[in-house]
Short mmCIF file of C-alpha atoms in Angstrom, two decimals:
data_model
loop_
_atom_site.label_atom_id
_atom_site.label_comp_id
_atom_site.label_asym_id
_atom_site.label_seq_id
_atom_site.Cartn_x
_atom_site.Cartn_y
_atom_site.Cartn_z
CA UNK A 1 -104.81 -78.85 -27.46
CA UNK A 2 -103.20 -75.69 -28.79
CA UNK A 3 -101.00 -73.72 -26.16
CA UNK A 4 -101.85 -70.17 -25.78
CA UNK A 5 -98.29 -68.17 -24.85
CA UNK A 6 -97.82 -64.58 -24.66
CA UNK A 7 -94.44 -62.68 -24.71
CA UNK A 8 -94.80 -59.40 -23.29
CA UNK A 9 -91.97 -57.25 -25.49
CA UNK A 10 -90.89 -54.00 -23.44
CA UNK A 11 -89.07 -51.11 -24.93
CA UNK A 12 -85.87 -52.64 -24.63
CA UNK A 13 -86.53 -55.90 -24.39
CA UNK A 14 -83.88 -58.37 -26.04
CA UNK A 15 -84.44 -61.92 -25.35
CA UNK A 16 -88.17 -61.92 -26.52
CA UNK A 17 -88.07 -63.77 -29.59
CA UNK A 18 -85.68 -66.51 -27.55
CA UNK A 19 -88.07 -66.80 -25.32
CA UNK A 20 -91.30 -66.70 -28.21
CA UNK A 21 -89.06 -69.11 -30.05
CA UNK A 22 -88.73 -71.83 -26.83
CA UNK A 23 -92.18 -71.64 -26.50
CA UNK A 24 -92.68 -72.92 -29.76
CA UNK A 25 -90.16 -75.48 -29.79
CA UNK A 26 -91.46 -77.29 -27.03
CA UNK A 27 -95.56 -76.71 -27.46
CA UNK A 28 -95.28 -76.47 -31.22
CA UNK A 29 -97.31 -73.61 -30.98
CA UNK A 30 -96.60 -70.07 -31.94
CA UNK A 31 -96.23 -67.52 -29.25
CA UNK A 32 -99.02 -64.34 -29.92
CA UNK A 33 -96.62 -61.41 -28.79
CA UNK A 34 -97.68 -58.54 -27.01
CA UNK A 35 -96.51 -54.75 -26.64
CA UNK A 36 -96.18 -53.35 -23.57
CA UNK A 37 -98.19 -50.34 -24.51
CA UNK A 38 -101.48 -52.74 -24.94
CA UNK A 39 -103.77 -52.43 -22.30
CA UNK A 40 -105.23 -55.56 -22.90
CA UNK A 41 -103.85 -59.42 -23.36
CA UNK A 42 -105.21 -61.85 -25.58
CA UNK A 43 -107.88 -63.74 -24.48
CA UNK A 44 -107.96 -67.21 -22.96
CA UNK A 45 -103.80 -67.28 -22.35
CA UNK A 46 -101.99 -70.79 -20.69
CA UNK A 47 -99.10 -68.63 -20.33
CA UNK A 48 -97.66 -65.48 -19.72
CA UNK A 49 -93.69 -65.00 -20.33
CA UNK A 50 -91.62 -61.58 -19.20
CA UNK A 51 -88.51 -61.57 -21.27
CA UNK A 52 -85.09 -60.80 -20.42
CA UNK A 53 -82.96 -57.63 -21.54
CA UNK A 54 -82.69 -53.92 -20.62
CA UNK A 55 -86.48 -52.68 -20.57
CA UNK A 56 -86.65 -48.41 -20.39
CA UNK A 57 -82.51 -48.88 -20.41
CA UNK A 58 -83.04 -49.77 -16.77
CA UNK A 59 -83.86 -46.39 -16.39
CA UNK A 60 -84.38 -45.48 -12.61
CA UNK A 61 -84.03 -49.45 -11.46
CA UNK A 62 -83.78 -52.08 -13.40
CA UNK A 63 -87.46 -53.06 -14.20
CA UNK A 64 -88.83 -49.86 -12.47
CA UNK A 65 -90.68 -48.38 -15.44
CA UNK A 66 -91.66 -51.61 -17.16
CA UNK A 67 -93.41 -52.08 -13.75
CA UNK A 68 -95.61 -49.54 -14.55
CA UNK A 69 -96.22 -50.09 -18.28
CA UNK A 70 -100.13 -50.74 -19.10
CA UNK A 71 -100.06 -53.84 -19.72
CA UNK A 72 -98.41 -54.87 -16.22
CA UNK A 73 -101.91 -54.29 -14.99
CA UNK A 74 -103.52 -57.11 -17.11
CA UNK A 75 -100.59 -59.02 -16.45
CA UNK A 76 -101.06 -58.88 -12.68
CA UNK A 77 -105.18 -59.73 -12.86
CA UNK A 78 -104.09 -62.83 -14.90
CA UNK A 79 -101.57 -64.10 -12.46
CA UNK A 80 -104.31 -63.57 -9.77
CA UNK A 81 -106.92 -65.72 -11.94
CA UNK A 82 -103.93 -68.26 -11.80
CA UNK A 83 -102.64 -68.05 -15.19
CA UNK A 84 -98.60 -69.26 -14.85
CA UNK A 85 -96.47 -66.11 -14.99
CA UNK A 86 -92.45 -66.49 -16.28
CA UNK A 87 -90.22 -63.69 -15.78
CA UNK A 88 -86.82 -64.41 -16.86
CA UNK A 89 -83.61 -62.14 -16.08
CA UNK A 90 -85.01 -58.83 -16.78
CA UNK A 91 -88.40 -60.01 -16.58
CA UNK A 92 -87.62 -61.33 -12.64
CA UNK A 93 -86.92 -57.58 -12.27
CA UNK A 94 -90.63 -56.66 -13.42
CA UNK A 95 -92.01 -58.80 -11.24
CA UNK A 96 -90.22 -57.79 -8.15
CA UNK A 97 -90.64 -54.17 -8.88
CA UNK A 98 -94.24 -54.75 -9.94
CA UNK A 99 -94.59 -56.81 -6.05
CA UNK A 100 -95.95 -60.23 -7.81
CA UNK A 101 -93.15 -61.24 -6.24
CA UNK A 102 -91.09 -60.15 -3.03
CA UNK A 103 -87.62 -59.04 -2.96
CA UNK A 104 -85.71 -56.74 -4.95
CA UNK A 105 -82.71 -57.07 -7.74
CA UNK A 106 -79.56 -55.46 -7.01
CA UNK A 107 -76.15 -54.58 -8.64
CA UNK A 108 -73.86 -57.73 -8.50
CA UNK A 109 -71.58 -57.86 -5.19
CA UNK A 110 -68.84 -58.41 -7.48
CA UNK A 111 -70.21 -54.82 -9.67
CA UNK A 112 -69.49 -57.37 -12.88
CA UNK A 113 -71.58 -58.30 -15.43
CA UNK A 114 -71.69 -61.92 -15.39
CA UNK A 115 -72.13 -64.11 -18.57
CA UNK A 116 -71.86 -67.89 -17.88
CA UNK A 117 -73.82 -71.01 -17.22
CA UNK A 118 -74.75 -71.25 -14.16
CA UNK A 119 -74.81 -74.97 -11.81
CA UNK A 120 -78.14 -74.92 -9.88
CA UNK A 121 -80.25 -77.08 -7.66
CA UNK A 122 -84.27 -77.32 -7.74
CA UNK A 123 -85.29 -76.03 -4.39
CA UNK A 124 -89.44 -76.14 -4.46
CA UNK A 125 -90.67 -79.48 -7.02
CA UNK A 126 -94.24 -79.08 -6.02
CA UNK A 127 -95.05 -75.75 -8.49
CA UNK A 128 -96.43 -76.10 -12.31
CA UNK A 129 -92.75 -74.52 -13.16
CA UNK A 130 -90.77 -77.09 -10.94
CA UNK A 131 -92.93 -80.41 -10.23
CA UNK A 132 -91.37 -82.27 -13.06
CA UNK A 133 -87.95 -82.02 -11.58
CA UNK A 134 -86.38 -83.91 -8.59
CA UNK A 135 -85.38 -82.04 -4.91
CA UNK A 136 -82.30 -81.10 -5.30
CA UNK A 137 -81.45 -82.11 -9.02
CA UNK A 138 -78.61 -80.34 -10.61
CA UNK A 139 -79.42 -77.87 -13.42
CA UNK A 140 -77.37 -75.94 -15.97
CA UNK A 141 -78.46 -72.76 -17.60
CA UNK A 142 -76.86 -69.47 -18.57
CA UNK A 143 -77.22 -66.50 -16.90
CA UNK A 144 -75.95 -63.07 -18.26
CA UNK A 145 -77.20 -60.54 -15.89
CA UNK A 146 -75.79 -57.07 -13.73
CA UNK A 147 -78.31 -56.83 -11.24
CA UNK A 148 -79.07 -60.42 -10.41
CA UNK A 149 -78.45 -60.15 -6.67
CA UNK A 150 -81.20 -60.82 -4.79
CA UNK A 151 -82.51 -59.00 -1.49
CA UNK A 152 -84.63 -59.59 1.06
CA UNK A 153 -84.99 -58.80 4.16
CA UNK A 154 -84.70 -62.13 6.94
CA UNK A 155 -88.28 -62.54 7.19
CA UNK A 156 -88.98 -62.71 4.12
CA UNK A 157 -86.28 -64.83 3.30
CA UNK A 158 -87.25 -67.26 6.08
CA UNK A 159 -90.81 -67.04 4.69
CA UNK A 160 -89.75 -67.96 1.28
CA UNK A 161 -87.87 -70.93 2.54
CA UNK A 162 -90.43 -71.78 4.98
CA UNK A 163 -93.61 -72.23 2.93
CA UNK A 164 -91.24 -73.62 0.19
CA UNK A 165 -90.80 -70.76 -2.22
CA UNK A 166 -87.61 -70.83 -3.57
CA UNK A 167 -87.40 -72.42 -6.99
CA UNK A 168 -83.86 -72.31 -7.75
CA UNK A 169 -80.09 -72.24 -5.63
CA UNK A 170 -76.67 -71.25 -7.30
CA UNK A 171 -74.38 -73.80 -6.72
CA UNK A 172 -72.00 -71.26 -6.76
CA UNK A 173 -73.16 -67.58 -5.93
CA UNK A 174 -71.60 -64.99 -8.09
CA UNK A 175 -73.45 -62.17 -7.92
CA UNK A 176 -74.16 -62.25 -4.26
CA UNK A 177 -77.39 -63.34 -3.99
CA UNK A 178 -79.13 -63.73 -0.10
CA UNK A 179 -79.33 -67.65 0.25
CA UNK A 180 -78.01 -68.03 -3.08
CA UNK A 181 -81.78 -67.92 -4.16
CA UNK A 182 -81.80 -67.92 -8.37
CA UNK A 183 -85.51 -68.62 -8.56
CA UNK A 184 -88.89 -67.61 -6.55
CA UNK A 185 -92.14 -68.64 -6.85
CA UNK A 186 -95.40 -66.02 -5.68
CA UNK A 187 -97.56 -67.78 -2.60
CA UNK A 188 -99.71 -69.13 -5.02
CA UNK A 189 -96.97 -70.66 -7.17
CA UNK A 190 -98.42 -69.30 -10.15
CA UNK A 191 -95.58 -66.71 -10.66
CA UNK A 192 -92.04 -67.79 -11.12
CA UNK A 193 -89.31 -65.23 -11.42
CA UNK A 194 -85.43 -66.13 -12.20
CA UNK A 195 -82.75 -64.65 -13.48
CA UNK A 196 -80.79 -67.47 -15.26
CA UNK A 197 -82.43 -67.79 -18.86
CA UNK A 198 -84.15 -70.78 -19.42
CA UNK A 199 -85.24 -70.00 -23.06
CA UNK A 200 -81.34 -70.29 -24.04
CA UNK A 201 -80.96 -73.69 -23.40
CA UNK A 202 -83.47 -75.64 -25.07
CA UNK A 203 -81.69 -78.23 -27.26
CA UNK A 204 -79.17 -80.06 -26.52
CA UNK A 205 -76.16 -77.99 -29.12
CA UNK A 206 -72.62 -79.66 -30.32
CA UNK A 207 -70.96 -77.44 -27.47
CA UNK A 208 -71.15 -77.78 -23.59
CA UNK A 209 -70.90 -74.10 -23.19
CA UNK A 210 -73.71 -73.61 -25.51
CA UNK A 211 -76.56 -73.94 -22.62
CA UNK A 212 -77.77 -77.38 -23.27
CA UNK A 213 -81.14 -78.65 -22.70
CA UNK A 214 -81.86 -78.74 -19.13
CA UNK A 215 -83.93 -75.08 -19.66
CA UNK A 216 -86.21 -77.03 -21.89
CA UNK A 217 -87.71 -79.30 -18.78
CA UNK A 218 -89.28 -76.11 -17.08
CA UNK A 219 -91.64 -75.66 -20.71
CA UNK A 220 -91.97 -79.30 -20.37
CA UNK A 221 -93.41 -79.22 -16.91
CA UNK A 222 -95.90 -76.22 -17.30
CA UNK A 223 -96.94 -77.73 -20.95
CA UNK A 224 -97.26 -81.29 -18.76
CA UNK A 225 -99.38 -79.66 -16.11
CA UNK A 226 -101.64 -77.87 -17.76
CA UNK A 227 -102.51 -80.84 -19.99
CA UNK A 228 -103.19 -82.99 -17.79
CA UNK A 229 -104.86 -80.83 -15.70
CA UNK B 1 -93.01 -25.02 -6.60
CA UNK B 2 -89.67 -27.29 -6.38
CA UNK B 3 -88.93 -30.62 -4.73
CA UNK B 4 -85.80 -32.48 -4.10
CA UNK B 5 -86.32 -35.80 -3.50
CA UNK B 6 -83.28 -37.98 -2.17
CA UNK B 7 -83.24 -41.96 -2.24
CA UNK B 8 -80.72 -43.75 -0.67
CA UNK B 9 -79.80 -47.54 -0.19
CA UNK B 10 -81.20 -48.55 3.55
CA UNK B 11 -78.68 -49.06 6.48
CA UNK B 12 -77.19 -52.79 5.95
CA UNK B 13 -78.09 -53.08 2.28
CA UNK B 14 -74.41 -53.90 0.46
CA UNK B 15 -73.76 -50.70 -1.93
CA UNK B 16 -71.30 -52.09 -4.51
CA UNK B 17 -71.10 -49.10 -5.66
CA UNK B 18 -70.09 -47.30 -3.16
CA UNK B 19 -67.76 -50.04 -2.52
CA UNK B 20 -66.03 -50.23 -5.80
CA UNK B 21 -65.72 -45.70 -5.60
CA UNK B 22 -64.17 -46.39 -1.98
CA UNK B 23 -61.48 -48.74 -3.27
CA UNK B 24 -61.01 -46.07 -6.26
CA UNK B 25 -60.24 -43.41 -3.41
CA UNK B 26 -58.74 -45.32 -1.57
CA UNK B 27 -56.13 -46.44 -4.96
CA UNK B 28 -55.86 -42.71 -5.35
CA UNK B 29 -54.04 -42.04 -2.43
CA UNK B 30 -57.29 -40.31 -0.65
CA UNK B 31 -57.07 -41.80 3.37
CA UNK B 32 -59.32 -41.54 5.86
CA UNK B 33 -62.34 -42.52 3.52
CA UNK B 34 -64.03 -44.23 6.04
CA UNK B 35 -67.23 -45.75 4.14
CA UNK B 36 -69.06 -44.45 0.57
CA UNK B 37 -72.62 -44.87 0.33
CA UNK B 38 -74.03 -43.83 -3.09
CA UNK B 39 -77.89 -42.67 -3.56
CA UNK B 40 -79.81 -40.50 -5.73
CA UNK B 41 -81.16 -37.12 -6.06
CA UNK B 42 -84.20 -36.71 -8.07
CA UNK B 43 -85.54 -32.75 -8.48
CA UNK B 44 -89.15 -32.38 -9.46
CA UNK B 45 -91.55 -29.03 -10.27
CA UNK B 46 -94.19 -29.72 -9.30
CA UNK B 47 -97.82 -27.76 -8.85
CA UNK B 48 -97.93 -25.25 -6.20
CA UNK B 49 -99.77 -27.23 -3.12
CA UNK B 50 -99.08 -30.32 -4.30
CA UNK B 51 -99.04 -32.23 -0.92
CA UNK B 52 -96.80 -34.47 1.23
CA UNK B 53 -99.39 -37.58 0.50
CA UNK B 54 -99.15 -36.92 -3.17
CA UNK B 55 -95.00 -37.21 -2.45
CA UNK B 56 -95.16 -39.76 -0.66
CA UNK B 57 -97.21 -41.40 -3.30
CA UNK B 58 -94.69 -40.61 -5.90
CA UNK B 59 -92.42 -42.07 -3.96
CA UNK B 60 -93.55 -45.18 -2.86
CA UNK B 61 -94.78 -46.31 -6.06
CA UNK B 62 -92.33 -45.40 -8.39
CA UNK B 63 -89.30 -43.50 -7.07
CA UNK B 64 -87.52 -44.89 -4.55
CA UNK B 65 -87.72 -49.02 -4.33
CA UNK B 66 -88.74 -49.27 -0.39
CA UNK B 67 -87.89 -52.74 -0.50
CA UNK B 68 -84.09 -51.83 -0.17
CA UNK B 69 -84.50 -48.10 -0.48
CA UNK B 70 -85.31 -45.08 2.09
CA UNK B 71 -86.16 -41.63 0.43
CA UNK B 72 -86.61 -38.26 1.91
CA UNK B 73 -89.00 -35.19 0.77
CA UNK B 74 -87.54 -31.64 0.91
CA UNK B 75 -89.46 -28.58 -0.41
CA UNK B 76 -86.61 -27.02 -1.93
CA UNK B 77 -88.60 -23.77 -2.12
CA UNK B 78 -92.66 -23.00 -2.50
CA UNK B 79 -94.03 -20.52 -4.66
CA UNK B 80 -96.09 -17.33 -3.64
CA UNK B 81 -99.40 -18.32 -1.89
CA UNK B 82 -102.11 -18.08 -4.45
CA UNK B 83 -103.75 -14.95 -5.02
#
């Protein structure tokens, strides 16, 4: 079974062929990529992936105007038909600002631009994204991010954590972060947003600080579920 | 006719921002800076009897982000009734 990806490339994207080029190392397939100024995706998609970088130059708020690109409205009627949704870093900012998912991005606490790899721990294991992973299993991945600090207001935080929402924890919270939530998932847990980059760590590379392989398990799982589905 | 439109960060939402100008003050010998918030002013033309809903519209959906963000209309000035 061939794996139908798309990569959704913004004005200002910068970690779309990463992300085109992870799909494609796990599912051996290539990734069709799409412009944000299409109105329509391809047809029959297994996934849709929102890349990381600096869409519009984070004009307004980071993610604001990608938001409201064309092809955000396609992108929303697929993730209602169920078809898994990724936005990574930048593309976590889309989704918030597009409401797929709750919350909002903000500046860093620390007003720093943080470029590291981050410790996490799998919160939710039940989602296409997540079920391949243990509760509580420790995760590295890189983040690089300015606005990675999410917001929420208490009820929606306790929501989140209540019906099991929240995909990833920091281990240790740099960028101030309510809950030290990395990672949510929509209600449906369709739609995964997170800012640290899965697509960058993918093989397993001569040096630790080079990302290692641990992103690669969250392809794995959707590839797995979908499959077997 | 002309529309000022200010967003701001809502009450209890950290402003790092603000924080990091505070501390500048503060380093420059400024006292008495209590607390610096830091929002945004955006100034629109916009057709003469365009209404509040259309505004508020504006704002809601792309100008201010409600989930951490308040805004405020003002109708900086309105142009001559039409003839």
């Amino acid at each position: 079974m061939s794996f139908r990806a798309a990569v959704i490339t913004f004005p200002g994207s910068n970690c779309d062929r990463d992300m085109a080029r992870a799909l494609e190392a796990v599912s051996g397939d290539k990734a069709l990529s799409v412009w944000h100024g299409d109105t329509d995706l391809p047809e029959r998609l297994d996934f849709i992936a929102l890349p990381g970088g600096f869409s519009y130059g984070d004009y307004l708020r980071a993610g604001a105007m990608a938001a409201n690109s064309p092809i955000m409205r396609a992108v929303a009627a697929q993730a209602e038909r169920g078809v898994p949704v990724l936005g990574v870093c930048n593309g976590f900012q889309v989704l918030t600002e597009s409401e797929l998912l709750p919350g909002a991005l903000m500046r860093n606490a620390s007003q720093r631009f943080i470029c590291r790899t981050a410790a996490l721990t799998v919160g939710n294991t039940s989602s296409i994204f997540t079920d391949g992973f243990e509760p509580g299993e420790r995760l590295r991945v890189p983040i690089a991010h300015h606005d990675g600090n999410y917001f929420a207001d208490e009820d929606t935080l306790d929501r989140l954590e209540g019906d099991d929402r929240v995909a990833f924890r920091y281990l240790d919270n740099q960028n101030g972060s309510r809950r030290d939530i990395a990672g949510v998932l929509s209600a449906n847990g369709r739609v995964l947003g997170m800012m640290p980059h899965p697509e960058r760590a993918i093989e397993p590379v001569a040096h630790p600080a080079m990302g290692g392989a641990d992103g690669r398990r969250l392809f794995e799982n959707v590839m797995q579920a979908l499959t077997s589905a | 006719m002309n529309v000022r439109i200010t967003v701001r960060l809502k009450p209890g939402v950290l402003d790092p921002q603000g924080r990091a100008v505070h501390h500048s003050l503060d380093g420059l010998g400024f006292d008495g800076v209590e607390d610096v918030r830091i929002g945004r002013i955006i100034d629109m033309q916009v057709a003469d009897g365009t209404g509040e809903d259309t505004l508020r519209k504006m704002c809601e959906q792309l100008l201010a982000n409600t989930v951490i963000e308040d805004y405020a209309i003002e109708i900086v000035d309105t142009a001559k009734a039409p003839a």
